[in-house]
Coordinates of C-alpha atoms in Angstrom, one line a residue:
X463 CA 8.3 50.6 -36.1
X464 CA 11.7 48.3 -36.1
X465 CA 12.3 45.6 -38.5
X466 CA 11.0 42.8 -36.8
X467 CA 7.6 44.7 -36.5
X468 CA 7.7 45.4 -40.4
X469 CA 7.8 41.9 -41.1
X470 CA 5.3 40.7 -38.7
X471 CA 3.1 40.1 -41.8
X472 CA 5.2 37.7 -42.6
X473 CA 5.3 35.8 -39.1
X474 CA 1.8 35.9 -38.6
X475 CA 1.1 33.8 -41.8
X476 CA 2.1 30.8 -40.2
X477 CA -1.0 30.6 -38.2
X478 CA -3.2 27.9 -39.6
X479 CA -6.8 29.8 -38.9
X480 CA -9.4 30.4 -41.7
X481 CA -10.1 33.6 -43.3
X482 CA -13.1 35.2 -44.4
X483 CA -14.3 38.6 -45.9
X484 CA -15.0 41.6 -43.2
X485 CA -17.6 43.3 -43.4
X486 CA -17.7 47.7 -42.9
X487 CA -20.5 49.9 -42.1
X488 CA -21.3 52.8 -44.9
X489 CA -18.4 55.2 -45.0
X490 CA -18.4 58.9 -44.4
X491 CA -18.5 60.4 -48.0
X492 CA -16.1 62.6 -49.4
X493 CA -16.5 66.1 -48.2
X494 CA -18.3 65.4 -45.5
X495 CA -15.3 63.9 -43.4
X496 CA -15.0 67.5 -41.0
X497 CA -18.9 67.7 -40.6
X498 CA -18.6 63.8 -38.8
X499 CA -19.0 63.9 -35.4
X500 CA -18.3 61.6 -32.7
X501 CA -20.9 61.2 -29.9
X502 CA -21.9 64.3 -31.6
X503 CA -19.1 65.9 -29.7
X504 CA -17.6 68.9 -31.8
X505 CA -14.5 69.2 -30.0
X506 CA -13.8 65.4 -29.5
X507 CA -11.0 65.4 -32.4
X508 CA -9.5 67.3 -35.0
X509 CA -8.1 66.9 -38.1
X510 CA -4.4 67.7 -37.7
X511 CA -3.6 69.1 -41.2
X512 CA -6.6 71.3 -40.7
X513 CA -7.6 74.7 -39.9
X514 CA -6.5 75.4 -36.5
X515 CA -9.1 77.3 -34.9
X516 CA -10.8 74.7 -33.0
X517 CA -7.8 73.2 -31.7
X518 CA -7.0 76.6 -30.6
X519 CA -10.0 77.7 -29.2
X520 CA -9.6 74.4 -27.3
X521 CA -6.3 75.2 -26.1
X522 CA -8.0 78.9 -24.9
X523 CA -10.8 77.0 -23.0
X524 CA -7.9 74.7 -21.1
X525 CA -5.9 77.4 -19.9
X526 CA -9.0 79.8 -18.6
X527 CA -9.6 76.4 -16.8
X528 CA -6.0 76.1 -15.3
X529 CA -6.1 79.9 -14.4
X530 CA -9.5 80.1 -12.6
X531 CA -7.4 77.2 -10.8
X532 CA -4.4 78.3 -9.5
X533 CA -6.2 81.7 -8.9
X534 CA -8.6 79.5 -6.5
X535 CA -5.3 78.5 -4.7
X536 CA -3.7 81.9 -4.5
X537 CA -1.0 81.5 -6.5
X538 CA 0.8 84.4 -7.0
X539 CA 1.4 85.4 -10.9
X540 CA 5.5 85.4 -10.3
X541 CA 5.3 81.6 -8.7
X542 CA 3.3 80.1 -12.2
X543 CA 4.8 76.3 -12.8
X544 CA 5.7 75.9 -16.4
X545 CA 3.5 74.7 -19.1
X546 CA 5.5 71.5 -19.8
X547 CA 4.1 69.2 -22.7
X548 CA 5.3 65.6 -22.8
X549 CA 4.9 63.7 -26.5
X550 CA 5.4 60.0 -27.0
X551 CA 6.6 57.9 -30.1
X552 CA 5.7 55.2 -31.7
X553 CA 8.0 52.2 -31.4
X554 CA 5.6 48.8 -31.1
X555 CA 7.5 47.0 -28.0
X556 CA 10.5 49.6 -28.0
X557 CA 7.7 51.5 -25.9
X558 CA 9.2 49.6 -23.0
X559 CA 11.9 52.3 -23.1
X560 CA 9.7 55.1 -22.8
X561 CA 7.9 53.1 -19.6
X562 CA 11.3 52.7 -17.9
X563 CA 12.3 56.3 -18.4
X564 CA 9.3 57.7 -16.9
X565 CA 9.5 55.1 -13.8
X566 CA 12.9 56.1 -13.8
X567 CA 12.0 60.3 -13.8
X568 CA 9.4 59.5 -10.9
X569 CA 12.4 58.7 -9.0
X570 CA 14.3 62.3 -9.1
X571 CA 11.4 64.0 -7.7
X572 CA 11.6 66.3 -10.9
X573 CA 9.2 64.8 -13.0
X574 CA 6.8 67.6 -13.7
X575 CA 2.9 67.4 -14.3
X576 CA 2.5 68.1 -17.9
X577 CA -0.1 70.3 -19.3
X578 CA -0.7 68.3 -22.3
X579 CA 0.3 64.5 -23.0
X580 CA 0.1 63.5 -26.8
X581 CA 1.3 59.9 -28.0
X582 CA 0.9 57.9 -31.0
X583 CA 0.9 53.9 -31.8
X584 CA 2.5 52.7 -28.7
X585 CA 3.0 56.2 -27.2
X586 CA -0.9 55.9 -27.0
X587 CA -0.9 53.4 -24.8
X588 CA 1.6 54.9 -22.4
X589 CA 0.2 58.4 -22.9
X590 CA -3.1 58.1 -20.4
X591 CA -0.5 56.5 -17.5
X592 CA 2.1 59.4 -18.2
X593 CA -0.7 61.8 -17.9
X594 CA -2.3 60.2 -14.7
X595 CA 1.0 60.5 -13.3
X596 CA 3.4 58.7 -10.9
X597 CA 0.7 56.5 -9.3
X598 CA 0.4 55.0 -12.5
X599 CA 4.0 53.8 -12.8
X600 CA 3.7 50.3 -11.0
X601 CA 0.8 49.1 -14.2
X602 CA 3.1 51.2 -16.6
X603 CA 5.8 48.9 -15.6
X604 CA 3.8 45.8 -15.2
X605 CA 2.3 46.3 -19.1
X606 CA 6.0 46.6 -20.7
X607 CA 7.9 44.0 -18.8
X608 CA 5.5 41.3 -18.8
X609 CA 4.5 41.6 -22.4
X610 CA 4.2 38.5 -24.8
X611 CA 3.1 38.2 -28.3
X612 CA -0.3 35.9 -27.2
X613 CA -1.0 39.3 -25.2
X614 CA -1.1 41.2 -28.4
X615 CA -2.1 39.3 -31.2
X616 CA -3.4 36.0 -32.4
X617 CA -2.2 35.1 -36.0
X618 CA -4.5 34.3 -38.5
X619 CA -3.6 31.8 -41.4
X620 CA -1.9 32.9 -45.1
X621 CA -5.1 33.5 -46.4
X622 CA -5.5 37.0 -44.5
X623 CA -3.2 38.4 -46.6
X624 CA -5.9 38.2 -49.7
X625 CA -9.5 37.7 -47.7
X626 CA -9.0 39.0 -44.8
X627 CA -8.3 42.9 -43.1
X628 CA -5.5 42.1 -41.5
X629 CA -2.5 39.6 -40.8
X630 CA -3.5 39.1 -36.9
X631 CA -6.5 39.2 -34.9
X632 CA -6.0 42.0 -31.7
X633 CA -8.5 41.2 -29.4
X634 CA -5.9 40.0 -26.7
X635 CA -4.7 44.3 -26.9
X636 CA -8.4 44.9 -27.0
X637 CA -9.0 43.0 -23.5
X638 CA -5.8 44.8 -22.3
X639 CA -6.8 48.1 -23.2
X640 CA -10.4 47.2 -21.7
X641 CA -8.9 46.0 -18.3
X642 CA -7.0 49.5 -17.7
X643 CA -9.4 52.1 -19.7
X644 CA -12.1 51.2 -17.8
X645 CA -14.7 53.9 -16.4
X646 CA -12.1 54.5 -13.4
X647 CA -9.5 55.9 -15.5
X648 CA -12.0 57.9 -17.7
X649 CA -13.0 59.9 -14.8
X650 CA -9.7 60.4 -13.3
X651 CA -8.8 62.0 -17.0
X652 CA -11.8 63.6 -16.6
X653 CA -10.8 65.5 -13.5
X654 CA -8.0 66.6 -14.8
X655 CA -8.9 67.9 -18.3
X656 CA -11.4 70.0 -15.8
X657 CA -8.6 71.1 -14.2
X658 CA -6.9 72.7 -18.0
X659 CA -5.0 69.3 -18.4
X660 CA -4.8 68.0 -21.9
X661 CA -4.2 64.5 -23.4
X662 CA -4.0 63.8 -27.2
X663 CA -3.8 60.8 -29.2
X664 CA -3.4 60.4 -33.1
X665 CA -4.3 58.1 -35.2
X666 CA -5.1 57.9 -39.2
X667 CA -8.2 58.0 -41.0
X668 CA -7.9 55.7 -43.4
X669 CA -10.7 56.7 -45.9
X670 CA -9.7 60.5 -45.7
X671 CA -6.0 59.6 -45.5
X672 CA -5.9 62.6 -42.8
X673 CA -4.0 62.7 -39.6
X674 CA -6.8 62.8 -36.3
X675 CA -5.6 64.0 -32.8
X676 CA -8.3 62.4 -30.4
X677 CA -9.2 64.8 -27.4
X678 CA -9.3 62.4 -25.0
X679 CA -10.0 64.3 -22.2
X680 CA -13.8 65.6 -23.6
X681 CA -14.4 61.9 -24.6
X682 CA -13.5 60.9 -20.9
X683 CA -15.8 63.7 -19.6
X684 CA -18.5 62.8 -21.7
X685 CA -21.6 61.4 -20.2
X686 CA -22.7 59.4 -23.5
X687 CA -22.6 55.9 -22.6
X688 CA -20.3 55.4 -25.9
X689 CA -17.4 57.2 -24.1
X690 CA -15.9 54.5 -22.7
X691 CA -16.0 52.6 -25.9
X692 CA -14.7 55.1 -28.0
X693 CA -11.8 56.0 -25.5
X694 CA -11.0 52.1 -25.9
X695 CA -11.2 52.5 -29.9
X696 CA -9.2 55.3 -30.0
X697 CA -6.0 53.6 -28.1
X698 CA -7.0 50.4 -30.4
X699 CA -6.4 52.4 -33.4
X700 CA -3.6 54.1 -32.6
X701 CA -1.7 51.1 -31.9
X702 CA -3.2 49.2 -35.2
X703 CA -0.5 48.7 -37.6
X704 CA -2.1 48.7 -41.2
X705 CA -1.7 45.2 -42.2
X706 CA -1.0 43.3 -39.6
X707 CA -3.6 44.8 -37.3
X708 CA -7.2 45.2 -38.1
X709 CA -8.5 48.8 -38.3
X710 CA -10.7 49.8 -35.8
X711 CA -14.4 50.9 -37.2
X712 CA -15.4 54.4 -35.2
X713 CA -18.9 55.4 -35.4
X714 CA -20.0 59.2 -36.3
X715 CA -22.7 60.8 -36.9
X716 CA -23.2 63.0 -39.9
X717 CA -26.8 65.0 -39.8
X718 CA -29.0 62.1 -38.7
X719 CA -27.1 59.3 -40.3
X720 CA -24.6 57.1 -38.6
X721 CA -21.7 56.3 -40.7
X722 CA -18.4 54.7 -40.2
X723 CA -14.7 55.3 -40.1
X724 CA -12.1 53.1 -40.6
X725 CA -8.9 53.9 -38.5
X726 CA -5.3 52.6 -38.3
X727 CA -1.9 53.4 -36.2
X728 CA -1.4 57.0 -36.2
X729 CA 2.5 56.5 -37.6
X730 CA 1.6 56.8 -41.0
X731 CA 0.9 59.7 -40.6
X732 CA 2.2 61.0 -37.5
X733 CA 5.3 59.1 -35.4
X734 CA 5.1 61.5 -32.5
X735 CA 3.6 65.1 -32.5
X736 CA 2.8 68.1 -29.8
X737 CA 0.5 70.2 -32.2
X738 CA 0.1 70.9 -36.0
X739 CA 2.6 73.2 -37.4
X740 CA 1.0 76.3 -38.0
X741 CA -0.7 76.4 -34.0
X742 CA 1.7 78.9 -32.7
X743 CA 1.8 77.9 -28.3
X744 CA 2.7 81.4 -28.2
X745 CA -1.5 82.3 -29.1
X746 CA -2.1 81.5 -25.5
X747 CA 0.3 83.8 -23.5
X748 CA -2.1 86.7 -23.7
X749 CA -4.7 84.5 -21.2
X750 CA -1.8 83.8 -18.4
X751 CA -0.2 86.8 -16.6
X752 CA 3.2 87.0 -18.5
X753 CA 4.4 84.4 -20.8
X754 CA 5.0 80.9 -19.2
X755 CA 8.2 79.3 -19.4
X756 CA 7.3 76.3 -21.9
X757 CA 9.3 72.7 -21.9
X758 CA 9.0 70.6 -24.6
X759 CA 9.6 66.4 -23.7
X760 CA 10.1 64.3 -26.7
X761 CA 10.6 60.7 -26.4
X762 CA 11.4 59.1 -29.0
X763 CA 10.8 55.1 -28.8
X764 CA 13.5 53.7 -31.0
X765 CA 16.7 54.7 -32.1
X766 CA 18.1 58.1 -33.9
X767 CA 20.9 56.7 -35.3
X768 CA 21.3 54.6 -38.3
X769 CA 20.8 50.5 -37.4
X770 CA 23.3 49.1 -39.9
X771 CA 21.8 45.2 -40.8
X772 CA 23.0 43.2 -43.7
X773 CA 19.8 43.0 -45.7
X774 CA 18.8 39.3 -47.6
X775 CA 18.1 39.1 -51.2
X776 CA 14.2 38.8 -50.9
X777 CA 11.4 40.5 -51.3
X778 CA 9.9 39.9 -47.6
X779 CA 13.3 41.5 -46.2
X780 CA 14.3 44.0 -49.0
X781 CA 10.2 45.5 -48.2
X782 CA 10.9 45.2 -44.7
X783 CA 14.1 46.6 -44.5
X784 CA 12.5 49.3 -46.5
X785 CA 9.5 50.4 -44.8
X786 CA 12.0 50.6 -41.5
X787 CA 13.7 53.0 -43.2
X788 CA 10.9 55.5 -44.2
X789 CA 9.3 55.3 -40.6
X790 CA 12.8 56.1 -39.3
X791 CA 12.9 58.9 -41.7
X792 CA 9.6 60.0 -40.7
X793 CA 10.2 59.8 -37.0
X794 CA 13.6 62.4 -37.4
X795 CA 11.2 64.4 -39.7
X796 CA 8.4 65.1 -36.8
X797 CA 11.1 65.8 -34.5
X798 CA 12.8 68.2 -36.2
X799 CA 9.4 69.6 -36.9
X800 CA 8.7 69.9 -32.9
X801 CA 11.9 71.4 -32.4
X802 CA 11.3 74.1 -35.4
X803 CA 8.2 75.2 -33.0
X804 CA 10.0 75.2 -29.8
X805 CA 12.6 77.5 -31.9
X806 CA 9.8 79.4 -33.0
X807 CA 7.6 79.7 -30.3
X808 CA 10.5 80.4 -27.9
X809 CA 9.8 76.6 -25.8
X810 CA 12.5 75.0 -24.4
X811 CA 13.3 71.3 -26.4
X812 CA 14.4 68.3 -24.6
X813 CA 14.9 64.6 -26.7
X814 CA 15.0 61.6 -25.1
X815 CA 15.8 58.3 -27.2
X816 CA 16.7 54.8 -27.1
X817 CA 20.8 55.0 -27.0
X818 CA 22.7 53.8 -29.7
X819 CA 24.9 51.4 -27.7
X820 CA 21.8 49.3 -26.9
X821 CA 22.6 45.8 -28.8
X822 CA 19.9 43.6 -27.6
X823 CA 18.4 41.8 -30.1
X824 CA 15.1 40.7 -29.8
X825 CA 13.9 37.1 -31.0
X826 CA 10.3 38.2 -31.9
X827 CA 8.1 40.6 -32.3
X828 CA 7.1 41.3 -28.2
X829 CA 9.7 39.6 -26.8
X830 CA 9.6 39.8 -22.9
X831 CA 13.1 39.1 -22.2
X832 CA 14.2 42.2 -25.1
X833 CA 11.2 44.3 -23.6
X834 CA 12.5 43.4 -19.9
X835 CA 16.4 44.9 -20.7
X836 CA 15.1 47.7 -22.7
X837 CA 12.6 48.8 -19.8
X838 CA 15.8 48.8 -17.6
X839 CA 18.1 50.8 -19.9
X840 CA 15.1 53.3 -20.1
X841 CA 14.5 53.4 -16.4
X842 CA 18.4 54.1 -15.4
X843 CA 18.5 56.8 -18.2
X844 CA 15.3 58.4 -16.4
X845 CA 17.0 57.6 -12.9
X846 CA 20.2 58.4 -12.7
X847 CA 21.4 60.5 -15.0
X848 CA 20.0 63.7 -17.5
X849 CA 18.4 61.9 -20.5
X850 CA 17.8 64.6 -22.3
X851 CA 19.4 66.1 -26.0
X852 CA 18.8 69.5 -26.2
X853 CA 18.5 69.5 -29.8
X854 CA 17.7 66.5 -33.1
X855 CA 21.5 65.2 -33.4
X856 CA 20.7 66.5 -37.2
X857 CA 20.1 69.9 -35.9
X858 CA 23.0 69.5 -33.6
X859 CA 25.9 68.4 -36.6
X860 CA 24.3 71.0 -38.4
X861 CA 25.3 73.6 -35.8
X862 CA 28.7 72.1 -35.3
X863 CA 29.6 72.7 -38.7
X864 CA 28.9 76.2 -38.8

């Protein structure tokens, strides 16, 4: 999240609607929040700061699926490609960057296939394209470069900030995310979760205050004639920043009650991730026939180095300025966590991220002609050149003054 999307609360109360209460459905109640089940789909998402079995034993039945694979096409146990997982940031419209670099990757001819895809806020949104792959670029491109705020949002008046849930109506994003997550997509995802491939989103359960990774491949593959819903939810959610979006209301089910969750943009609680902490990718090795080569991708939708900006003497930009901060902070913290398990589970680490020399300024929040340059900047990085840091730069000035 940059500045100018931390004080979007601000610019939406301009708008001159009405406001009233919202309305939620019955909540799940405390200590029940694990037994909720979406669809009634055990393995449809899990709590990231949780036990790791499940997500595990996921993990277990993805590879056994890859294997029975590439043991279909005869491929001999020497010649395994290598389990490469690609994870997305957050960033609101600095996701342009991560479009362009991808578009720009296609263009090498090295752009692998990744095993498992994860993305967060506007990562989710780019996430299902980067997992579909290449063919996918052209709408990739087409959703960040010709971007507007009346796309996004439509403000609602001052009075939001007291009687309503949020500072902006989304259903312009909702008719996006409807247009491309349609039934087509879902079964394309589908194929290839069958196939042992693996996409993740997060997002943050409000209530619990608990970080969820969404397995969107079992939603996509479900025949329940919510899964298309959901899957739209999901992305919704993930890209809903608290306050100025509305959460998105997920039904479960809990015994024979339906009861609902209220979710928000998975940043506060997770800017980008690949999988909780103590999930070791070294647990699977013993299903393959010798231990993969593993690449980590991290890109990282915003900048890593301090963003120096005289702040004014008011509360709006003194808050603003302020809440940038901390998701900056957070954003180095979950990098340096992803790079602590390629360390530890022997992965190889590569960080992509928006390069400090970059001095666009954009006008407003979603501004096309911003999204436009930053798009391009991304797409020459992916293009023509080796994008990649091979460690955090705090990991890397560490090192240097050893």
């Amino acid at each position: 999240m940059k500045l100018h999307e931390a004080a979007l609360l601000a610019a939406l109360s301009l708008g001159i609607a009405g406001c009233s209460i919202p309305e939620r459905g019955v909540a799940v109640p405390q200590g029940y929040t694990e037994r909720a089940l979406p669809l009634g789909l055990a393995n449809a998402r899990f709590f990231a700061d949780a036990d790791p079995r499940a997500m595990t034993e996921e993990g277990m039945r993805s590879v056994e699926r890859e294997q029975a694979i590439l043991r279909t096409a005869g491929t001999p146990a020497n010649r395994l490609p290598p389990v490469t997982y690609l994870a997305v940031s957050g960033g609101g419209d600095n996701g342009a960057f991560g479009a362009g670099l991808l578009n720009g990757w296609t263009q090498t001819g090295t752009r692998p296939e990744f095993k498992m895809v994860t993305g967060v806020s506007t990562g989710a949104l780019i996430a299902p394209f980067a997992f579909l792959g290449p063919d996918y670029d052209p709408v990739l491109r087409e959703l960040y470069t010709s971007m507007t705020p009346e796309k996004v949002y439509v403000a609602r008046g001052l009075r939001a900030a007291l009687f309503d849930d949020a500072m902006a109506d989304t259903s312009p994003l909702a008719e996006i995310i409807s247009r491309y997550a349609d039934q087509k997509m879902l079964d394309a995802i589908a194929r290839e979760y069958q196939k042992g491939r693996l996409l993740m989103i997060g997002t943050t359960d409000l209530d619990a205050q608990r970080p969820v990774i969404w397995n969107m491949g079992e939603i996509a593959a479900s025949p329940h004639p919510y899964a298309v819903e959901l899957f739209q939810q999901v992305l919704l959610a993930s890209a809903s920043i608290p306050g100025a979006f509305p959460p998105v209301h997920i039904k479960v089910r809990v015994g024979d009650q339906i009861l609902e969750e209220m979710h928000v943009d998975g940043g506060p609680t997770r800017q980008v991730f690949v999988a909780p902490a103590n999930l070791s990718l070294r647990t699977f090795d013993k299903l393959y026939p010798k231990p993969p080569i593993r690449r980590i991708y991290v890109v990282k939708n915003g900048k890593l180095a301090p963003e120096y900006e005289a702040v004014q003497a008011n509360t709006l930009a003194i808050s603003a300025r302020s809440l940038f901060t901390v998701t900056k902070s957070q954003s180095i913290g979950d990098i340096n966590r992803i790079y602590a398990t390629a360390e530890r589970d022997d992965a190889e680490f590569r960080l992509a991220a928006i390069p400090a020399s970059f001095a666009v300024k954009a006008t407003e929040v979603f501004d096309p002609a911003y999204m436009k340059e930053l798009y391009q900047v991304g797409y020459e990085m992916g293009r023509t050149g080796d994008p990649w840091m091979m460690t955090p730069p705090e990991t890397a000035e560490t090192t240097a003054r050893r």
